[in-house]
Amino acid sequence: MSLLEIDDLSITFNGTRSAPPVRAVDCVDLRLEAGESLAVVGESGSGKTVTALSLLGLNPPEPVCTTTGSIRLDGTELRALETPAWRSVRGRQVAMVFQDPGTALNPLLTIGTQITDAVRAHERIGRDEARRRAVQALELARMPEPESRLRQYPHELSGGMRQRAAIALALAARPRLLVADEPTTALDVAVQADIMATLRSLCADLGMGLVLITHDLGVVAEHSDRVAVMYAGRIVESGPTEQVLKRPRMPYTQALLAATPRLDAAARTRMASIEGQPPRLSEPAPGCPFAPRCPVAVDDCATAVPPLLRLADGHAAACHFADAPVELPVPRPAPAPARPSTAEDAAPAGTPLAEFAAVDLRYPVRSGALRRVTGHVHAVRDVSLSVEAGRTLALVGESGSGKTSLTKLLLRLESPSGGTVRYDGIDVTRPGSAGLLRLQREVQVVFQNPYASLDPRLTVRQILAEPLRVHGLDAGEDVLAGLLRDVGLDSFALDRFPAAFSGGQRQRIAIARALALRPRLIVCDEAVSALDVSVQAQVLNLLADLQAEHGVAYLFITHDLAVVRSVAHRIAVMRHGRIVEEGAAEDIYAAPSHPYTRELLARAPGGAAAPAPLAQTTEAPARPTEQDKERSSLWRR
């Protein structure tokens, strides 16, 4: 008997008079053995998270949502449980690491209180023992200084540290099944490798099962035993990880692999993206749901839904060509187009646009009943950097190294304790009214957390139109629809609220908002980390096009070194608030001089352990597609 058995699971969100029903999960079958890890991959909106939530009974009840099929954990039918029985299952039998740690953690309670409460809810132990277990869980999650973190609140931690705290919260009660929804999205490569290795060892040592929901195929290749690929609510391919990634039978899986950034790729090359968009689940079409986007589709694909064909060695694929797969043409990527010499709307490339000069940032530490300042935390120490017009500076480093704190100085969200920050000649700390107006329009940001950066009370239409109206720009229907098209969303999203979208879709909306004002500098704080690889490729191509045509500069904060290789001209490596290495991207990748930089590159997924690229079937360079040519339409007006 398997640890987890899912049979014919279907989940439908019932519609209203104005909205048709949505079949988010369609006839899903999955198996997971004790001690095994199963990765579930697919684009945003493919049904991954809805499937995961069903394992904890967290989808809405009838009549909002209808669930059919069977979910058995250790032989117990979970769908038959009543509400009181679910309380003993959640956390103890099945635990989940949610995609957004900011909403998974209670902002009113300390980290220690939350973890000890989770342990004591399921076990009769004293506070001292619960506290010891909390420290143990934080150590498993590779949290630095775990004893001191027990007294901190979630807002006092960086995004990556909050994610580690959420992982510790899930592990504290030692569950039989752990569901991890993008657990390492906000983490740097070193911590990502440590945590994934910890989860794998827990699977082996404790017989715990792991369901890993992710879009990072490098993580999938290194840390999962089997993989299931979802598209439009269905499993379209599944099997042993090595077999699926090395010899995919479904064109969609092939396309995902082709769109994945690689450490061994040439620098700043155009990414291979998947044409078109996923189908609307409220309007199911006959035939294979991937057919409108599939370059090898035939007439039968548009009329007949392919069954999930069982192949040898546990491999299965839902494709009419599964038994004789047709490999997609994978064009050799060409360098991103150079900026045309006729562009006159920005400074020449190489001119410093934003400058940090000997910048320091200290946060006071208060203690005692009177909350007196007893010390300081140095988030940024003597940092000097410049972001050049028309070029990309990538800022990399572990969580808590000061990357986001540094960018807050440029965005006027913090004031420096020392040094100066300037943008195009403007002192950011004292810009004046005219300078402030320029800063607000010409410097935009895409924050790391798409759940917190969008106002939940506004529709997408209002979110995109607001900055345009503030600066007196056109906010018509065509402009707003064009912004959504640029980031891979349909105009039907305009009248919906952020709560109706997945994390990846919300991040696309945040990127569209940043592009609305046609800025000269965009701060991308983990801007593509929440996106699946196909949309990530599309957005990275869009950013490259805008840079080539209009000289847009990017301060790109990310932990994904494969993404850095595809976008960066220069790289600055940050650790403990200091810049430990800076230089041209090619030089740092070829011969990193600092031991920490070498460690980051050695531990990055997508290197030696990544799945081999598909065979090249054409020598033609990758050229912008018709869809790519439309993406910069707003900038040409």
XYZ file of C-alpha atoms in Angstrom:
637
model
C 0.000 0.000 0.000
C 1.361 3.419 -0.969
C 1.666 6.278 1.522
C -0.512 8.500 -0.692
C -2.982 7.306 -3.324
C -5.014 9.775 -5.406
C -7.542 8.294 -7.814
C -9.673 10.150 -10.355
C -9.520 13.428 -8.428
C -11.562 16.227 -9.997
C -12.156 19.660 -8.473
C -14.651 22.109 -9.948
C -15.259 25.648 -8.750
C -18.937 26.137 -9.407
C -19.863 29.233 -11.331
C -22.387 31.994 -10.819
C -24.827 33.688 -13.139
C -22.026 35.846 -14.499
C -19.225 33.260 -14.434
C -19.207 29.678 -15.735
C -17.822 26.801 -13.608
C -14.067 26.150 -13.669
C -12.740 22.583 -13.651
C -9.384 23.275 -12.001
C -8.376 19.599 -11.592
C -9.481 16.936 -14.050
C -9.204 13.193 -13.333
C -5.808 13.245 -11.593
C -4.163 9.978 -10.472
C -1.013 10.084 -8.323
C 0.959 7.672 -6.133
C 3.621 8.434 -3.521
C 5.573 5.875 -1.524
C 6.974 6.432 1.970
C 10.432 7.993 1.755
C 9.838 9.161 -1.823
C 9.671 12.664 -3.283
C 7.276 13.557 -6.083
C 7.653 16.833 -7.988
C 4.568 18.390 -9.562
C 5.443 20.936 -12.257
C 3.505 23.039 -14.716
C 2.577 26.610 -15.544
C 0.686 28.904 -13.190
C -2.984 27.992 -13.133
C -2.397 24.371 -14.169
C -3.980 23.009 -10.983
C -0.878 22.185 -8.926
C -1.765 24.146 -5.798
C -5.463 23.222 -5.924
C -4.431 19.558 -5.985
C -2.111 20.127 -3.022
C -4.770 21.950 -0.985
C -7.113 19.004 -1.416
C -4.640 16.885 0.581
C -5.362 19.068 3.612
C -9.051 19.619 2.926
C -8.473 23.329 2.386
C -10.430 23.820 -0.833
C -13.815 25.568 -0.379
C -16.721 23.284 0.580
C -19.934 22.713 -1.327
C -21.621 24.469 -3.041
C -18.659 26.727 -3.916
C -16.412 23.820 -4.865
C -17.234 20.252 -5.869
C -14.607 17.547 -5.277
C -14.884 13.991 -6.548
C -12.533 11.026 -6.487
C -10.447 9.447 -3.747
C -7.513 10.623 -1.579
C -6.039 7.972 0.735
C -3.205 8.508 3.212
C -1.869 5.302 4.765
C -5.123 3.657 3.696
C -7.362 6.303 5.342
C -9.832 8.015 3.017
C -9.240 11.722 3.678
C -12.286 12.903 1.766
C -14.540 11.054 4.227
C -13.198 12.975 7.247
C -15.356 15.443 9.152
C -14.009 18.783 10.379
C -12.846 17.580 13.847
C -10.953 14.666 12.281
C -9.204 17.014 9.840
C -7.708 18.910 12.808
C -5.742 15.839 13.840
C -4.538 15.310 10.251
C -3.390 18.833 9.409
C 0.076 19.472 10.751
C 0.554 16.020 12.273
C -0.156 13.680 9.343
C -0.007 16.173 6.474
C 1.827 19.507 6.688
C 2.243 22.172 4.042
C 4.804 24.836 3.274
C 2.848 27.541 1.487
C 4.181 29.612 -1.379
C 3.901 32.912 0.512
C 5.459 32.821 4.000
C 4.130 36.303 4.691
C 0.562 35.010 4.837
C 1.438 31.606 6.322
C 2.924 33.166 9.481
C 0.868 35.060 12.078
C 2.213 38.650 12.225
C 1.030 39.052 15.846
C 2.977 36.108 17.279
C 6.697 35.472 17.555
C 8.251 32.694 15.506
C 8.877 30.687 18.676
C 5.275 30.937 19.840
C 3.942 29.761 16.484
C 6.205 26.724 16.288
C 5.750 25.652 19.921
C 1.979 26.025 19.594
C 2.057 23.798 16.504
C 3.966 21.101 18.390
C 1.802 21.236 21.527
C -1.392 21.110 19.476
C -0.534 17.522 18.534
C 1.655 16.261 21.402
C 1.345 16.405 25.193
C 4.696 17.980 26.035
C 5.796 20.874 28.240
C 6.838 24.313 27.109
C 10.546 23.666 27.594
C 10.428 20.538 25.438
C 8.301 22.348 22.831
C 10.848 25.167 22.780
C 13.670 22.659 22.272
C 11.719 21.127 19.364
C 11.197 24.612 17.896
C 14.951 25.290 17.939
C 15.517 21.867 16.405
C 13.049 22.625 13.599
C 14.701 25.978 12.875
C 18.085 24.256 12.716
C 16.668 21.748 10.220
C 15.489 24.700 8.124
C 19.045 26.147 8.270
C 17.927 29.274 10.127
C 20.958 31.239 11.407
C 20.962 31.882 15.166
C 17.798 29.839 15.793
C 17.634 30.639 19.527
C 17.396 34.384 18.896
C 14.866 33.939 16.067
C 12.343 32.463 18.513
C 11.811 35.953 19.965
C 11.387 37.694 16.616
C 8.200 38.497 14.722
C 7.787 37.661 11.005
C 8.173 41.303 9.923
C 11.638 41.377 11.502
C 12.899 38.681 9.124
C 13.883 38.895 5.470
C 11.781 37.090 2.861
C 14.147 34.138 2.763
C 14.256 33.859 6.558
C 10.454 33.941 6.722
C 10.421 31.041 4.279
C 12.808 29.108 6.501
C 10.578 29.818 9.496
C 7.559 28.519 7.544
C 9.471 25.337 6.686
C 10.404 24.887 10.337
C 6.750 25.343 11.320
C 5.751 22.552 8.935
C 8.499 20.186 10.111
C 8.035 20.733 13.842
C 5.256 18.142 14.299
C 7.144 15.548 12.186
C 4.411 14.867 9.604
C 4.077 11.707 7.506
C 3.488 13.746 4.346
C 4.935 17.157 3.579
C 3.467 19.239 0.767
C 5.884 21.993 -0.262
C 4.431 24.643 -2.578
C 7.434 26.476 -4.083
C 9.374 26.078 -0.792
C 12.665 27.507 -2.075
C 11.422 30.319 -4.326
C 12.697 33.053 -1.989
C 15.914 31.309 -0.959
C 19.462 31.741 -2.217
C 21.147 28.765 -3.863
C 23.223 27.742 -0.839
C 20.247 27.641 1.534
C 18.077 26.138 -1.205
C 20.510 23.242 -1.587
C 20.749 22.753 2.190
C 16.984 22.744 2.726
C 16.260 20.426 -0.186
C 18.977 18.071 1.040
C 17.387 18.202 4.506
C 13.946 17.387 3.129
C 15.369 14.474 1.152
C 17.177 13.123 4.217
C 13.978 13.406 6.274
C 12.187 11.407 3.615
C 14.804 8.676 3.824
C 15.297 8.674 7.613
C 11.707 9.159 8.795
C 9.842 7.567 5.900
C 8.195 10.925 5.201
C 6.684 11.503 1.767
C 7.350 14.787 -0.035
C 5.130 16.389 -2.669
C 7.203 19.200 -4.178
C 5.342 21.795 -6.225
C 7.818 23.873 -8.189
C 8.630 25.445 -11.531
C 12.401 25.079 -11.044
C 13.408 22.102 -13.171
C 16.951 22.267 -11.801
C 15.566 21.555 -8.317
C 13.352 18.830 -9.786
C 16.315 17.146 -11.481
C 18.389 17.070 -8.293
C 15.840 16.467 -5.563
C 12.889 14.398 -6.780
C 12.448 10.700 -7.444
C 9.458 11.072 -9.743
C 7.827 13.964 -11.557
C 4.284 14.703 -12.713
C 3.699 17.437 -15.300
C 0.321 19.214 -15.140
C -1.364 21.277 -17.815
C -4.913 22.674 -17.792
C -5.791 20.639 -14.709
C -4.617 17.282 -16.087
C -1.526 15.116 -15.670
C 0.030 15.159 -19.140
C 3.256 13.296 -18.311
C 4.629 11.420 -15.312
C 7.367 8.972 -14.443
C 10.849 8.677 -12.949
C 12.518 12.076 -12.941
C 15.589 11.129 -14.940
C 13.524 9.407 -17.613
C 10.986 12.220 -17.988
C 13.591 14.988 -18.139
C 16.032 13.175 -20.430
C 13.451 11.720 -22.815
C 10.174 13.640 -22.521
C 7.279 12.156 -24.527
C 4.951 15.166 -24.321
C 5.673 18.321 -26.384
C 4.676 20.478 -23.422
C 7.373 18.898 -21.245
C 9.895 19.419 -24.044
C 8.898 23.084 -24.263
C 9.309 23.585 -20.504
C 12.810 22.131 -20.653
C 13.744 24.326 -23.612
C 12.561 27.444 -21.726
C 14.641 26.702 -18.620
C 17.661 29.030 -18.118
C 20.967 27.174 -17.910
C 24.272 27.989 -16.284
C 26.153 26.610 -19.286
C 24.254 28.733 -21.826
C 25.844 31.677 -23.603
C 25.528 34.989 -21.778
C 22.514 37.251 -22.439
C 20.827 35.043 -24.994
C 17.197 35.166 -25.981
C 15.136 32.607 -24.090
C 12.964 30.000 -25.818
C 9.387 30.719 -24.721
C 6.163 28.809 -25.327
C 3.909 30.537 -27.816
C 0.343 31.394 -26.831
C -1.279 31.075 -23.427
C -2.832 28.258 -21.385
C -6.519 27.671 -22.104
C -9.273 29.144 -19.980
C -10.527 26.325 -17.791
C -13.993 27.894 -17.825
C -14.145 27.373 -21.596
C -12.803 23.857 -22.250
C -12.141 23.135 -25.881
C -12.390 19.723 -27.546
C -9.180 17.851 -28.119
C -5.789 18.185 -26.487
C -5.656 21.374 -24.363
C -2.063 22.002 -25.499
C -2.914 21.703 -29.210
C -3.285 25.487 -29.894
C 0.291 26.020 -28.635
C 1.882 22.817 -29.913
C 4.149 23.195 -32.980
C 3.711 19.509 -33.941
C -0.086 19.316 -33.544
C -2.148 17.573 -36.233
C -5.874 17.615 -36.981
C -6.623 14.808 -34.527
C -5.117 16.855 -31.687
C -7.881 19.456 -32.025
C -10.726 16.962 -31.849
C -9.671 14.036 -29.627
C -8.370 14.259 -26.053
C -5.318 11.965 -25.826
C -5.483 9.465 -22.934
C -2.629 9.082 -20.471
C -0.736 6.277 -22.215
C 1.210 3.967 -19.904
C 4.692 3.293 -21.247
C 7.582 1.207 -19.953
C 9.243 1.731 -16.553
C 6.369 3.726 -15.049
C 6.524 6.465 -17.683
C 3.170 7.839 -18.925
C 2.248 10.643 -21.335
C -0.981 12.121 -22.677
C -0.075 12.678 -26.311
C -1.106 11.102 -29.598
C 2.616 10.692 -30.319
C 3.603 9.364 -26.872
C 4.740 5.985 -28.215
C 6.798 7.675 -30.972
C 7.581 11.175 -29.649
C 8.321 14.012 -32.038
C 11.100 16.224 -30.696
C 10.411 19.916 -30.971
C 12.840 22.030 -33.001
C 15.044 23.785 -30.457
C 16.678 26.785 -32.148
C 20.123 27.844 -31.098
C 19.605 30.985 -29.009
C 20.983 34.210 -30.412
C 22.238 37.171 -28.366
C 19.613 39.711 -27.400
C 19.385 42.469 -30.036
C 21.709 45.408 -29.573
C 20.227 48.753 -28.756
C 19.638 50.697 -31.981
C 21.704 53.823 -32.408
C 18.577 55.813 -33.282
C 17.136 55.591 -29.761
C 17.101 59.100 -28.282
C 14.937 58.699 -25.191
C 17.678 57.719 -22.724
C 21.310 58.339 -21.837
C 23.984 56.402 -23.747
C 24.674 52.924 -22.429
C 27.514 52.974 -19.892
C 26.535 56.316 -18.307
C 25.944 55.940 -14.545
C 22.215 56.275 -13.897
C 21.986 55.292 -10.225
C 24.962 55.550 -7.878
C 25.578 54.354 -4.331
C 28.620 56.017 -2.724
C 29.972 54.563 0.546
C 26.432 53.780 1.691
C 25.667 52.500 5.193
C 22.316 51.443 6.644
C 21.880 50.598 10.307
C 18.703 49.472 12.035
C 18.408 50.182 15.791
C 17.985 47.285 18.217
C 15.666 48.165 21.117
C 15.279 46.255 24.349
C 13.966 46.666 27.864
C 10.667 48.004 29.113
C 11.414 51.481 27.748
C 12.524 50.103 24.363
C 15.823 51.968 24.498
C 18.319 51.591 21.662
C 20.936 49.098 22.852
C 22.693 48.396 19.566
C 22.456 48.412 15.797
C 22.166 45.871 13.013
C 24.351 46.801 10.041
C 22.280 45.829 7.016
C 24.525 47.652 4.519
C 28.194 48.453 5.106
C 30.192 50.893 2.977
C 28.695 49.856 -0.372
C 29.670 51.694 -3.554
C 27.939 50.651 -6.772
C 26.599 52.154 -9.961
C 23.853 51.056 -12.320
C 24.626 52.134 -15.876
C 22.013 53.364 -18.323
C 20.850 50.676 -20.709
C 22.581 47.887 -18.794
C 21.738 45.309 -16.137
C 23.476 45.000 -12.780
C 22.645 41.749 -10.996
C 22.889 41.795 -7.207
C 23.234 38.275 -5.804
C 23.824 36.865 -2.358
C 22.223 34.863 0.392
C 19.003 35.845 2.126
C 19.633 38.554 4.710
C 22.827 39.782 3.016
C 21.412 43.311 2.558
C 20.345 43.214 -1.105
C 16.776 44.416 -0.554
C 17.871 46.923 2.110
C 20.240 48.491 -0.410
C 17.522 48.883 -3.031
C 15.157 50.418 -0.473
C 17.580 53.320 -0.248
C 17.192 53.998 -3.968
C 13.398 53.715 -3.707
C 13.313 56.137 -0.751
C 11.815 53.479 1.495
C 14.792 53.848 3.864
C 17.221 56.685 4.583
C 20.956 55.907 4.580
C 22.863 56.116 7.857
C 25.866 57.274 5.866
C 26.980 57.883 2.289
C 24.906 59.163 -0.641
C 22.471 57.707 -3.156
C 21.931 59.552 -6.442
C 19.753 58.960 -9.491
C 20.692 60.800 -12.705
C 22.104 63.701 -10.724
C 19.271 63.786 -8.162
C 20.103 63.317 -4.492
C 17.541 60.657 -3.606
C 17.353 61.718 0.048
C 16.591 65.377 -0.866
C 15.136 65.316 -4.384
C 12.929 68.426 -4.380
C 9.441 68.444 -5.896
C 10.540 68.208 -9.550
C 13.146 65.556 -8.777
C 10.663 63.551 -6.734
C 8.197 63.509 -9.630
C 10.941 62.227 -11.940
C 11.948 59.550 -9.455
C 8.386 58.340 -9.039
C 7.930 57.965 -12.785
C 11.372 56.886 -13.978
C 12.248 54.403 -11.193
C 9.840 51.489 -10.797
C 10.043 48.314 -8.741
C 8.772 44.759 -8.870
C 8.726 43.455 -5.312
C 9.555 39.922 -4.259
C 6.150 39.146 -2.752
C 3.259 39.351 -5.251
C 0.736 38.658 -2.485
C 1.687 41.786 -0.540
C 2.506 44.163 -3.413
C -1.002 44.226 -4.952
C -3.926 45.953 -3.197
C -6.515 43.179 -2.633
C -9.378 45.719 -2.743
C -8.615 46.901 -6.282
C -9.293 45.133 -9.551
C -6.440 44.561 -11.976
C -7.858 47.359 -14.122
C -7.586 49.804 -11.210
C -4.109 48.551 -10.246
C -2.724 49.160 -13.755
C -4.607 52.397 -14.399
C -3.686 54.119 -11.138
C -0.041 55.021 -11.922
C -0.976 56.053 -15.463
C -3.650 58.468 -14.233
C -1.409 59.890 -11.492
C 1.133 60.886 -14.151
C -1.440 62.046 -16.704
C -0.945 59.192 -19.187
C -3.455 57.299 -21.290
C -5.178 54.549 -19.270
C -7.529 53.319 -21.978
C -8.680 49.748 -22.530
C -6.153 49.109 -25.308
C -3.249 50.298 -23.161
C -4.243 48.137 -20.178
C -4.903 45.088 -22.348
C -1.508 45.589 -24.010
C 0.242 45.633 -20.646
C -1.361 42.313 -19.715
C -0.538 40.832 -23.122
C 3.104 41.804 -22.588
C 3.278 39.571 -19.511
C 1.219 36.677 -20.865
C -2.275 37.408 -19.514
C -5.569 37.949 -21.316
C -7.641 41.101 -21.019
C -10.359 39.108 -19.215
C -8.191 39.522 -16.089
C -8.838 43.279 -15.953
C -12.064 43.034 -13.969
C -10.873 40.420 -11.483
C -9.286 40.925 -8.058
C -5.784 39.688 -7.109
C -7.273 36.913 -4.964
C -8.511 35.221 -8.154
C -4.958 34.612 -9.400
C -2.128 32.264 -8.525
C 1.161 33.587 -7.149
C 2.827 33.507 -10.558
C -0.079 35.312 -12.204
C -0.023 38.006 -9.527
C 3.666 38.577 -10.178
C 2.925 39.071 -13.872
C 0.403 41.768 -12.916
C 3.021 43.437 -10.702
C 5.489 43.428 -13.620
C 2.845 44.907 -15.934
C 2.267 47.716 -13.424
C 5.999 48.463 -13.301
C 6.150 48.645 -17.106
C 3.132 50.957 -17.377
C 5.069 54.222 -16.893
C 7.863 53.306 -19.320
C 10.560 53.792 -16.659
C 14.282 54.280 -17.233
C 15.275 52.075 -14.285
C 13.425 49.044 -12.949
C 14.401 47.435 -9.661
C 13.559 43.733 -9.972
C 13.600 42.193 -6.486
C 13.237 38.478 -7.269
C 10.853 39.603 -10.009
C 10.778 36.301 -11.905
C 11.348 33.854 -9.053
C 7.598 33.184 -8.677
C 7.044 32.620 -12.401
C 6.990 29.297 -14.183
C 9.750 28.834 -16.726
C 7.641 29.559 -19.808
C 6.394 32.919 -18.507
C 9.822 33.622 -17.028
C 11.338 33.233 -20.498
C 8.665 35.488 -21.969
C 9.227 38.206 -19.346
C 13.026 38.037 -19.628
C 12.725 38.421 -23.413
C 10.412 41.402 -22.882
C 12.886 43.047 -20.489
C 15.722 42.467 -22.984
C 13.653 44.010 -25.792
C 12.835 47.099 -23.712
C 16.481 47.499 -22.805
C 17.576 47.165 -26.433
C 14.980 49.588 -27.800
C 14.763 52.180 -25.032
C 17.899 51.887 -22.923
C 16.053 50.729 -19.809
C 18.404 49.845 -16.946
C 17.763 47.062 -14.448
C 18.940 46.473 -10.901
C 18.215 42.756 -10.844
C 18.119 41.045 -7.451
C 17.899 37.283 -7.665
C 19.282 34.046 -6.267
C 18.901 32.213 -9.593
C 22.354 32.300 -11.164
C 21.090 30.782 -14.412
C 18.694 33.738 -14.792
C 21.544 36.110 -13.928
C 23.612 34.644 -16.764
C 20.827 35.323 -19.238
C 20.312 39.002 -18.275
C 23.319 40.555 -16.508
C 26.091 42.741 -17.905
C 27.704 43.117 -14.483
C 27.356 41.160 -11.237
C 27.839 42.308 -7.650
C 28.008 39.590 -4.991
C 26.818 40.701 -1.560
C 27.393 39.031 1.802
C 26.847 40.321 5.350
C 26.007 43.777 4.017
C 29.198 44.154 1.965
C 30.089 43.740 -1.704
C 32.613 40.894 -1.778
C 33.049 40.732 -5.558
C 32.002 42.830 -8.544
C 32.793 42.622 -12.211
C 31.675 41.806 -15.713
C 29.291 38.853 -15.759
C 31.451 36.855 -18.169
C 34.527 37.284 -15.954
C 32.757 36.231 -12.762
C 31.259 33.123 -14.352
C 34.535 32.177 -15.997
C 36.869 32.837 -13.047
C 35.218 33.881 -9.774
C 37.819 35.243 -7.375
C 35.987 35.163 -4.027
C 35.387 31.806 -2.279
C 31.749 32.731 -1.585
C 31.101 33.383 -5.284
C 32.652 30.034 -6.165
C 30.417 28.362 -3.577
C 27.270 29.964 -5.027
C 28.154 28.802 -8.539
C 29.043 25.294 -7.379
C 25.755 24.839 -5.518
C 23.447 26.387 -8.107
C 20.895 23.959 -9.604
C 21.038 23.737 -13.363
C 24.767 23.122 -13.595
C 26.256 19.664 -13.855
C 23.192 18.061 -12.324
C 20.718 19.701 -14.666
C 18.827 17.711 -17.285
C 20.625 17.528 -20.593
C 19.260 19.883 -23.243
C 17.239 18.400 -26.045
C 19.057 17.574 -29.236
C 19.476 20.500 -31.577
C 17.390 19.938 -34.662
C 18.112 23.217 -36.407
C 20.949 25.674 -36.644
C 18.711 28.693 -37.208
C 19.146 31.461 -34.625
C 16.230 32.296 -32.362
C 14.443 35.346 -33.705
C 11.697 37.402 -32.095
C 8.314 35.825 -32.791
C 5.185 37.729 -33.756
C 4.140 37.607 -30.124
C 7.516 39.021 -29.060
C 7.192 41.869 -31.576
C 3.906 42.975 -30.003
C 5.252 43.135 -26.467
C 6.910 46.530 -26.735
C 3.929 48.190 -28.431
C 3.301 50.583 -25.539
C 6.878 51.796 -25.622
C 6.700 52.693 -29.290
C 3.788 55.069 -28.795
